[in-house]
Coordinates of C-alpha atoms in Angstrom, one line a residue:
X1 CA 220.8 147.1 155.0
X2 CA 217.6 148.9 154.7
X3 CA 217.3 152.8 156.2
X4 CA 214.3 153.9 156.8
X5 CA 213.0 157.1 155.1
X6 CA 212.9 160.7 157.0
X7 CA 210.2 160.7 159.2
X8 CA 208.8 157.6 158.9
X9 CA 209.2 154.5 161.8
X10 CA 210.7 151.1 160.2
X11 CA 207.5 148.8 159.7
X12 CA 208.6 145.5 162.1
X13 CA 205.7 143.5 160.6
X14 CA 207.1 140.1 159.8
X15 CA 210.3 141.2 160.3
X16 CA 212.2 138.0 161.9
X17 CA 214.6 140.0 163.7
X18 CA 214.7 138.3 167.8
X19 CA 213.0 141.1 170.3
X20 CA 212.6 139.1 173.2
X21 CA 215.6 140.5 176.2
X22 CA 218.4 138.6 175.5
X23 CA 221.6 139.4 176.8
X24 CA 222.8 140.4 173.6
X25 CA 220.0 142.6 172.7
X26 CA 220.4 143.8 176.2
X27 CA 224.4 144.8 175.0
X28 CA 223.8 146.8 172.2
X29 CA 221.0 148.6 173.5
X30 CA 223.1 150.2 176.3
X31 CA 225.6 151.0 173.7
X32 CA 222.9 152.3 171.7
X33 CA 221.6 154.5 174.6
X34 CA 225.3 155.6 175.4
X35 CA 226.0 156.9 171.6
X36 CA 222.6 158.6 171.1
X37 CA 222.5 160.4 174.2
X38 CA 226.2 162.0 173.5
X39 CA 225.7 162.7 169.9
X40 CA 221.9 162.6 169.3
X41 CA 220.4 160.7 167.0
X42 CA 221.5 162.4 163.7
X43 CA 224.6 162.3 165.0
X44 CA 224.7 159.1 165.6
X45 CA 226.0 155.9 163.8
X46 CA 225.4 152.3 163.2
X47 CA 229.4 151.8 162.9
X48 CA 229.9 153.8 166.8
X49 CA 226.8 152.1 168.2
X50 CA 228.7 148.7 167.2
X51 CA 231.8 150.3 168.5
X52 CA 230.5 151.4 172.0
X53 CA 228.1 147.7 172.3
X54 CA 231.7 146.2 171.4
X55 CA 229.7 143.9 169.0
X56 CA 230.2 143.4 165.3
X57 CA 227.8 145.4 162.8
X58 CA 226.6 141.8 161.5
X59 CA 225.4 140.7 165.0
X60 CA 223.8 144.7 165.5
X61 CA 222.0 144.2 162.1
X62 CA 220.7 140.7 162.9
X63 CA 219.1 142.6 165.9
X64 CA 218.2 145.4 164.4
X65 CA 217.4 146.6 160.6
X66 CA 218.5 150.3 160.5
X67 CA 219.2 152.9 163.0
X68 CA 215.4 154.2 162.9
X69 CA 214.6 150.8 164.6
X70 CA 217.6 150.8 167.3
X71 CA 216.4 154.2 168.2
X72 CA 212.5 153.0 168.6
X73 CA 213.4 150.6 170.6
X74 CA 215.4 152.7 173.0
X75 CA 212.1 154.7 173.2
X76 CA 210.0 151.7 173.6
X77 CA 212.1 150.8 176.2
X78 CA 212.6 154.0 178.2
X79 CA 208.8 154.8 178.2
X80 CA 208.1 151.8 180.7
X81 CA 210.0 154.1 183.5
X82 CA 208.6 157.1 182.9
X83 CA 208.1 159.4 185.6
X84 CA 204.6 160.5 185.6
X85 CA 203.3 156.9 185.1
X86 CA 205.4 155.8 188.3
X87 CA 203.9 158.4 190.5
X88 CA 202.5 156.1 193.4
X89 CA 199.5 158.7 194.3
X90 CA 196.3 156.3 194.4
X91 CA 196.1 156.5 197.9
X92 CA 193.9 159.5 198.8
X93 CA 193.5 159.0 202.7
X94 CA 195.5 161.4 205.0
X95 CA 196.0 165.2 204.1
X96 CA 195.7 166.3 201.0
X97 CA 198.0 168.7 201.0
X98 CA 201.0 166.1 202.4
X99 CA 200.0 164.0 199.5
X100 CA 200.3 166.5 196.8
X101 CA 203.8 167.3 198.6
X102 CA 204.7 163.6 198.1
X103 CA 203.6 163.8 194.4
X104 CA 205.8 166.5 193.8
X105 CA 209.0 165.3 195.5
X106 CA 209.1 161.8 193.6
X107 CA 208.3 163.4 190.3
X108 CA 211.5 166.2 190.4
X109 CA 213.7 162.8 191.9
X110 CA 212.8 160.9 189.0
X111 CA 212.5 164.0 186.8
X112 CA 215.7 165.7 187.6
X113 CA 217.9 162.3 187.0
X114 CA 220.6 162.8 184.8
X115 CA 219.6 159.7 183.1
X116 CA 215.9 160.9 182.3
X117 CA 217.2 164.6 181.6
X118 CA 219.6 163.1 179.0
X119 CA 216.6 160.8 177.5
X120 CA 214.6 164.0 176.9
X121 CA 216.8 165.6 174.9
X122 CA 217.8 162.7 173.5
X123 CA 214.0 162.7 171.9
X124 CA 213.6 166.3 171.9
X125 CA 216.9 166.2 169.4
X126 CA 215.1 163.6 167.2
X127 CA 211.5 164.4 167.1
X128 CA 211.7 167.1 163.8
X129 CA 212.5 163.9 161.7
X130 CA 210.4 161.6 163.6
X131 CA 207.5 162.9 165.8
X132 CA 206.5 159.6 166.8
X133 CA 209.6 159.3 168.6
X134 CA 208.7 162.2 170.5
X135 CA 204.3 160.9 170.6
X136 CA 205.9 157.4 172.3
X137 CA 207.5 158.7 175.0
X138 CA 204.6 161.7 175.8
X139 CA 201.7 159.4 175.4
X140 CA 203.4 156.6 178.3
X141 CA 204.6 159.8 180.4
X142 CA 202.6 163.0 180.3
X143 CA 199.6 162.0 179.0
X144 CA 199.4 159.1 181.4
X145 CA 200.6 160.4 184.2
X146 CA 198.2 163.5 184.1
X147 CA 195.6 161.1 183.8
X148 CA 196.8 158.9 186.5
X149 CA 196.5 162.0 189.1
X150 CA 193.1 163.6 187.4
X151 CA 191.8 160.3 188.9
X152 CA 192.8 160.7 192.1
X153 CA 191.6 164.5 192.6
X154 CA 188.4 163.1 191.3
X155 CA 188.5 161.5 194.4
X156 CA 189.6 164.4 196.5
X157 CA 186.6 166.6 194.9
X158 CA 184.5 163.6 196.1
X159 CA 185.6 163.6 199.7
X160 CA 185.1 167.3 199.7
X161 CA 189.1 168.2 199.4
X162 CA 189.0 169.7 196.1
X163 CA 186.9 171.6 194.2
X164 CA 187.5 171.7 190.3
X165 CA 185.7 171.0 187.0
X166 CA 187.9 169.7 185.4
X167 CA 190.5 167.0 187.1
X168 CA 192.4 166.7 184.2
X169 CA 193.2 170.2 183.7
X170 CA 194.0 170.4 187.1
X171 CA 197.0 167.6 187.1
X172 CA 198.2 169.0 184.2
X173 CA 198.4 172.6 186.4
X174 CA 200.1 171.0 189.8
X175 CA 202.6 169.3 187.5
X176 CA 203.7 172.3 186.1
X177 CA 203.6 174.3 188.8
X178 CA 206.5 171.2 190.6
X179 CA 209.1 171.3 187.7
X180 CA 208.4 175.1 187.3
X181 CA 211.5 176.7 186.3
X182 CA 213.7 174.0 188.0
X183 CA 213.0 171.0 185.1
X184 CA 213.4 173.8 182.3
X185 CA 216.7 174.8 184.0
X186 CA 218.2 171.6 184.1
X187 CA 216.9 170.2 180.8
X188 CA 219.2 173.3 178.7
X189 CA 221.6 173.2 181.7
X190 CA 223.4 169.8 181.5
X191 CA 224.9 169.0 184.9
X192 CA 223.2 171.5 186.5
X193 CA 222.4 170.3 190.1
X194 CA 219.4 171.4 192.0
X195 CA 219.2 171.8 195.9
X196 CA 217.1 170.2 197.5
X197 CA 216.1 172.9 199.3
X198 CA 215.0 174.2 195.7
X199 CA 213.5 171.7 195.3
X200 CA 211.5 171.6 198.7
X201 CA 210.5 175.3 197.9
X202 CA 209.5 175.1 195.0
X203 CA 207.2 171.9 195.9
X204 CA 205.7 174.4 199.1
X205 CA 205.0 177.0 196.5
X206 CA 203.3 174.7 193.9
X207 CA 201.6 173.6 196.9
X208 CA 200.6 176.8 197.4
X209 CA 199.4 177.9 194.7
X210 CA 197.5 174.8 193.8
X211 CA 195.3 174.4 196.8
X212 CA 194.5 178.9 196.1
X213 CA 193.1 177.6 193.1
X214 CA 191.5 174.0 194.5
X215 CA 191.3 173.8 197.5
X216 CA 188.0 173.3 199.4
X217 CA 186.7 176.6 201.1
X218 CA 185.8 175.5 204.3

């Protein structure tokens, strides 16, 4: 079977492998996500991934040429549910402070998952030997997200909430100032577990500080 070299994605052009979500594909990739988040992708193995997906290394082959490509498409995959692209904040009636409040609660709940935590390093681990592991999963997420929510305080400077120059900047500043020093804790920290009154806090305070830089003076 064909590897792909160090730092370079598997080209899938004309490959005839099947992509579309069977429930076979389905089977190996959970076994795939279960091996690589416990031993990383270096770490991992075709043989354990077969193991774990309790299918035979001919049937994970068929699926997939090398581990470069099983590992892609765990990325490909995990991207669709990132965070910052799910956070729900078009709406920009009501107080502006309850809505960045809102913002900031359902991006540390998705954020702070065990599931997403592990994905991250899962990347992190990987992205020295392949940055465009690391460019998939920021370009659906961060970059996206960010933009998602510079949209929205474009609005807010239009309906005289905010005041800033640059809306961009300025989600990339509240987002920051949400997972401050709780997402960095619990990324190095497995099985750390936050409080929610942490969490509330630190929201308030993001909050805070945000609208001392933003907000409207009335």
């Amino acid at each position: 079977m064909s590897e792909a070299k160090v730092g370079e994605l598997p080209d899938t052009a004309g490959d005839s492998r099947p992509t579309q979500d069977t429930a076979k594909r389905r089977q190996i990739l959970e076994g795939a996500r279960s091996v690589f988040r416990a031993r990383g992708y270096d770490g991992a193995s075709m043989d354990q991934v077969a193991k774990t997906a309790g299918v035979s290394k001919g049937t994970l082959y068929v699926y997939f040429e090398n581990k470069a490509a099983l590992f892609r498409a765990l990325i490909l995959e995990e991207r669709l549910d990132q965070a910052e692209t799910l956070l729900e904040c078009e709406n920009t009636e009501g107080d502006v402070r309850e809505q960045l409040s809102a913002i900031g609660r359902r991006f540390l709940k998705k954020m702070l998952r065990p599931e997403r935590l592990s994905t991250l390093r899962m990347v992190i681990g990987a992205t020295e030997t392949f940055p465009e592991f690391g460019a998939l999963l920021y370009e659906a997420g961060p970059r996206r997200g960010r933009e998602r929510l510079a949209r929205v305080f474009e609005q807010r400077v239009a309906q005289g909430d905010l005041t800033c120059k640059d809306p961009l900047a300025a989600a990339s500043h509240f987002i920051d100032l949400c997972g401050s020093g709780i997402l960095r804790r619990a990324l190095f920290m497995p099985g750390t577990t936050v409080p929610q009154e942490e969490i509330e806090a630190n929201i308030a305070s993001a909050v805070d500080v945000f609208m001392a830089a933003y907000g409207q003076k009335r």
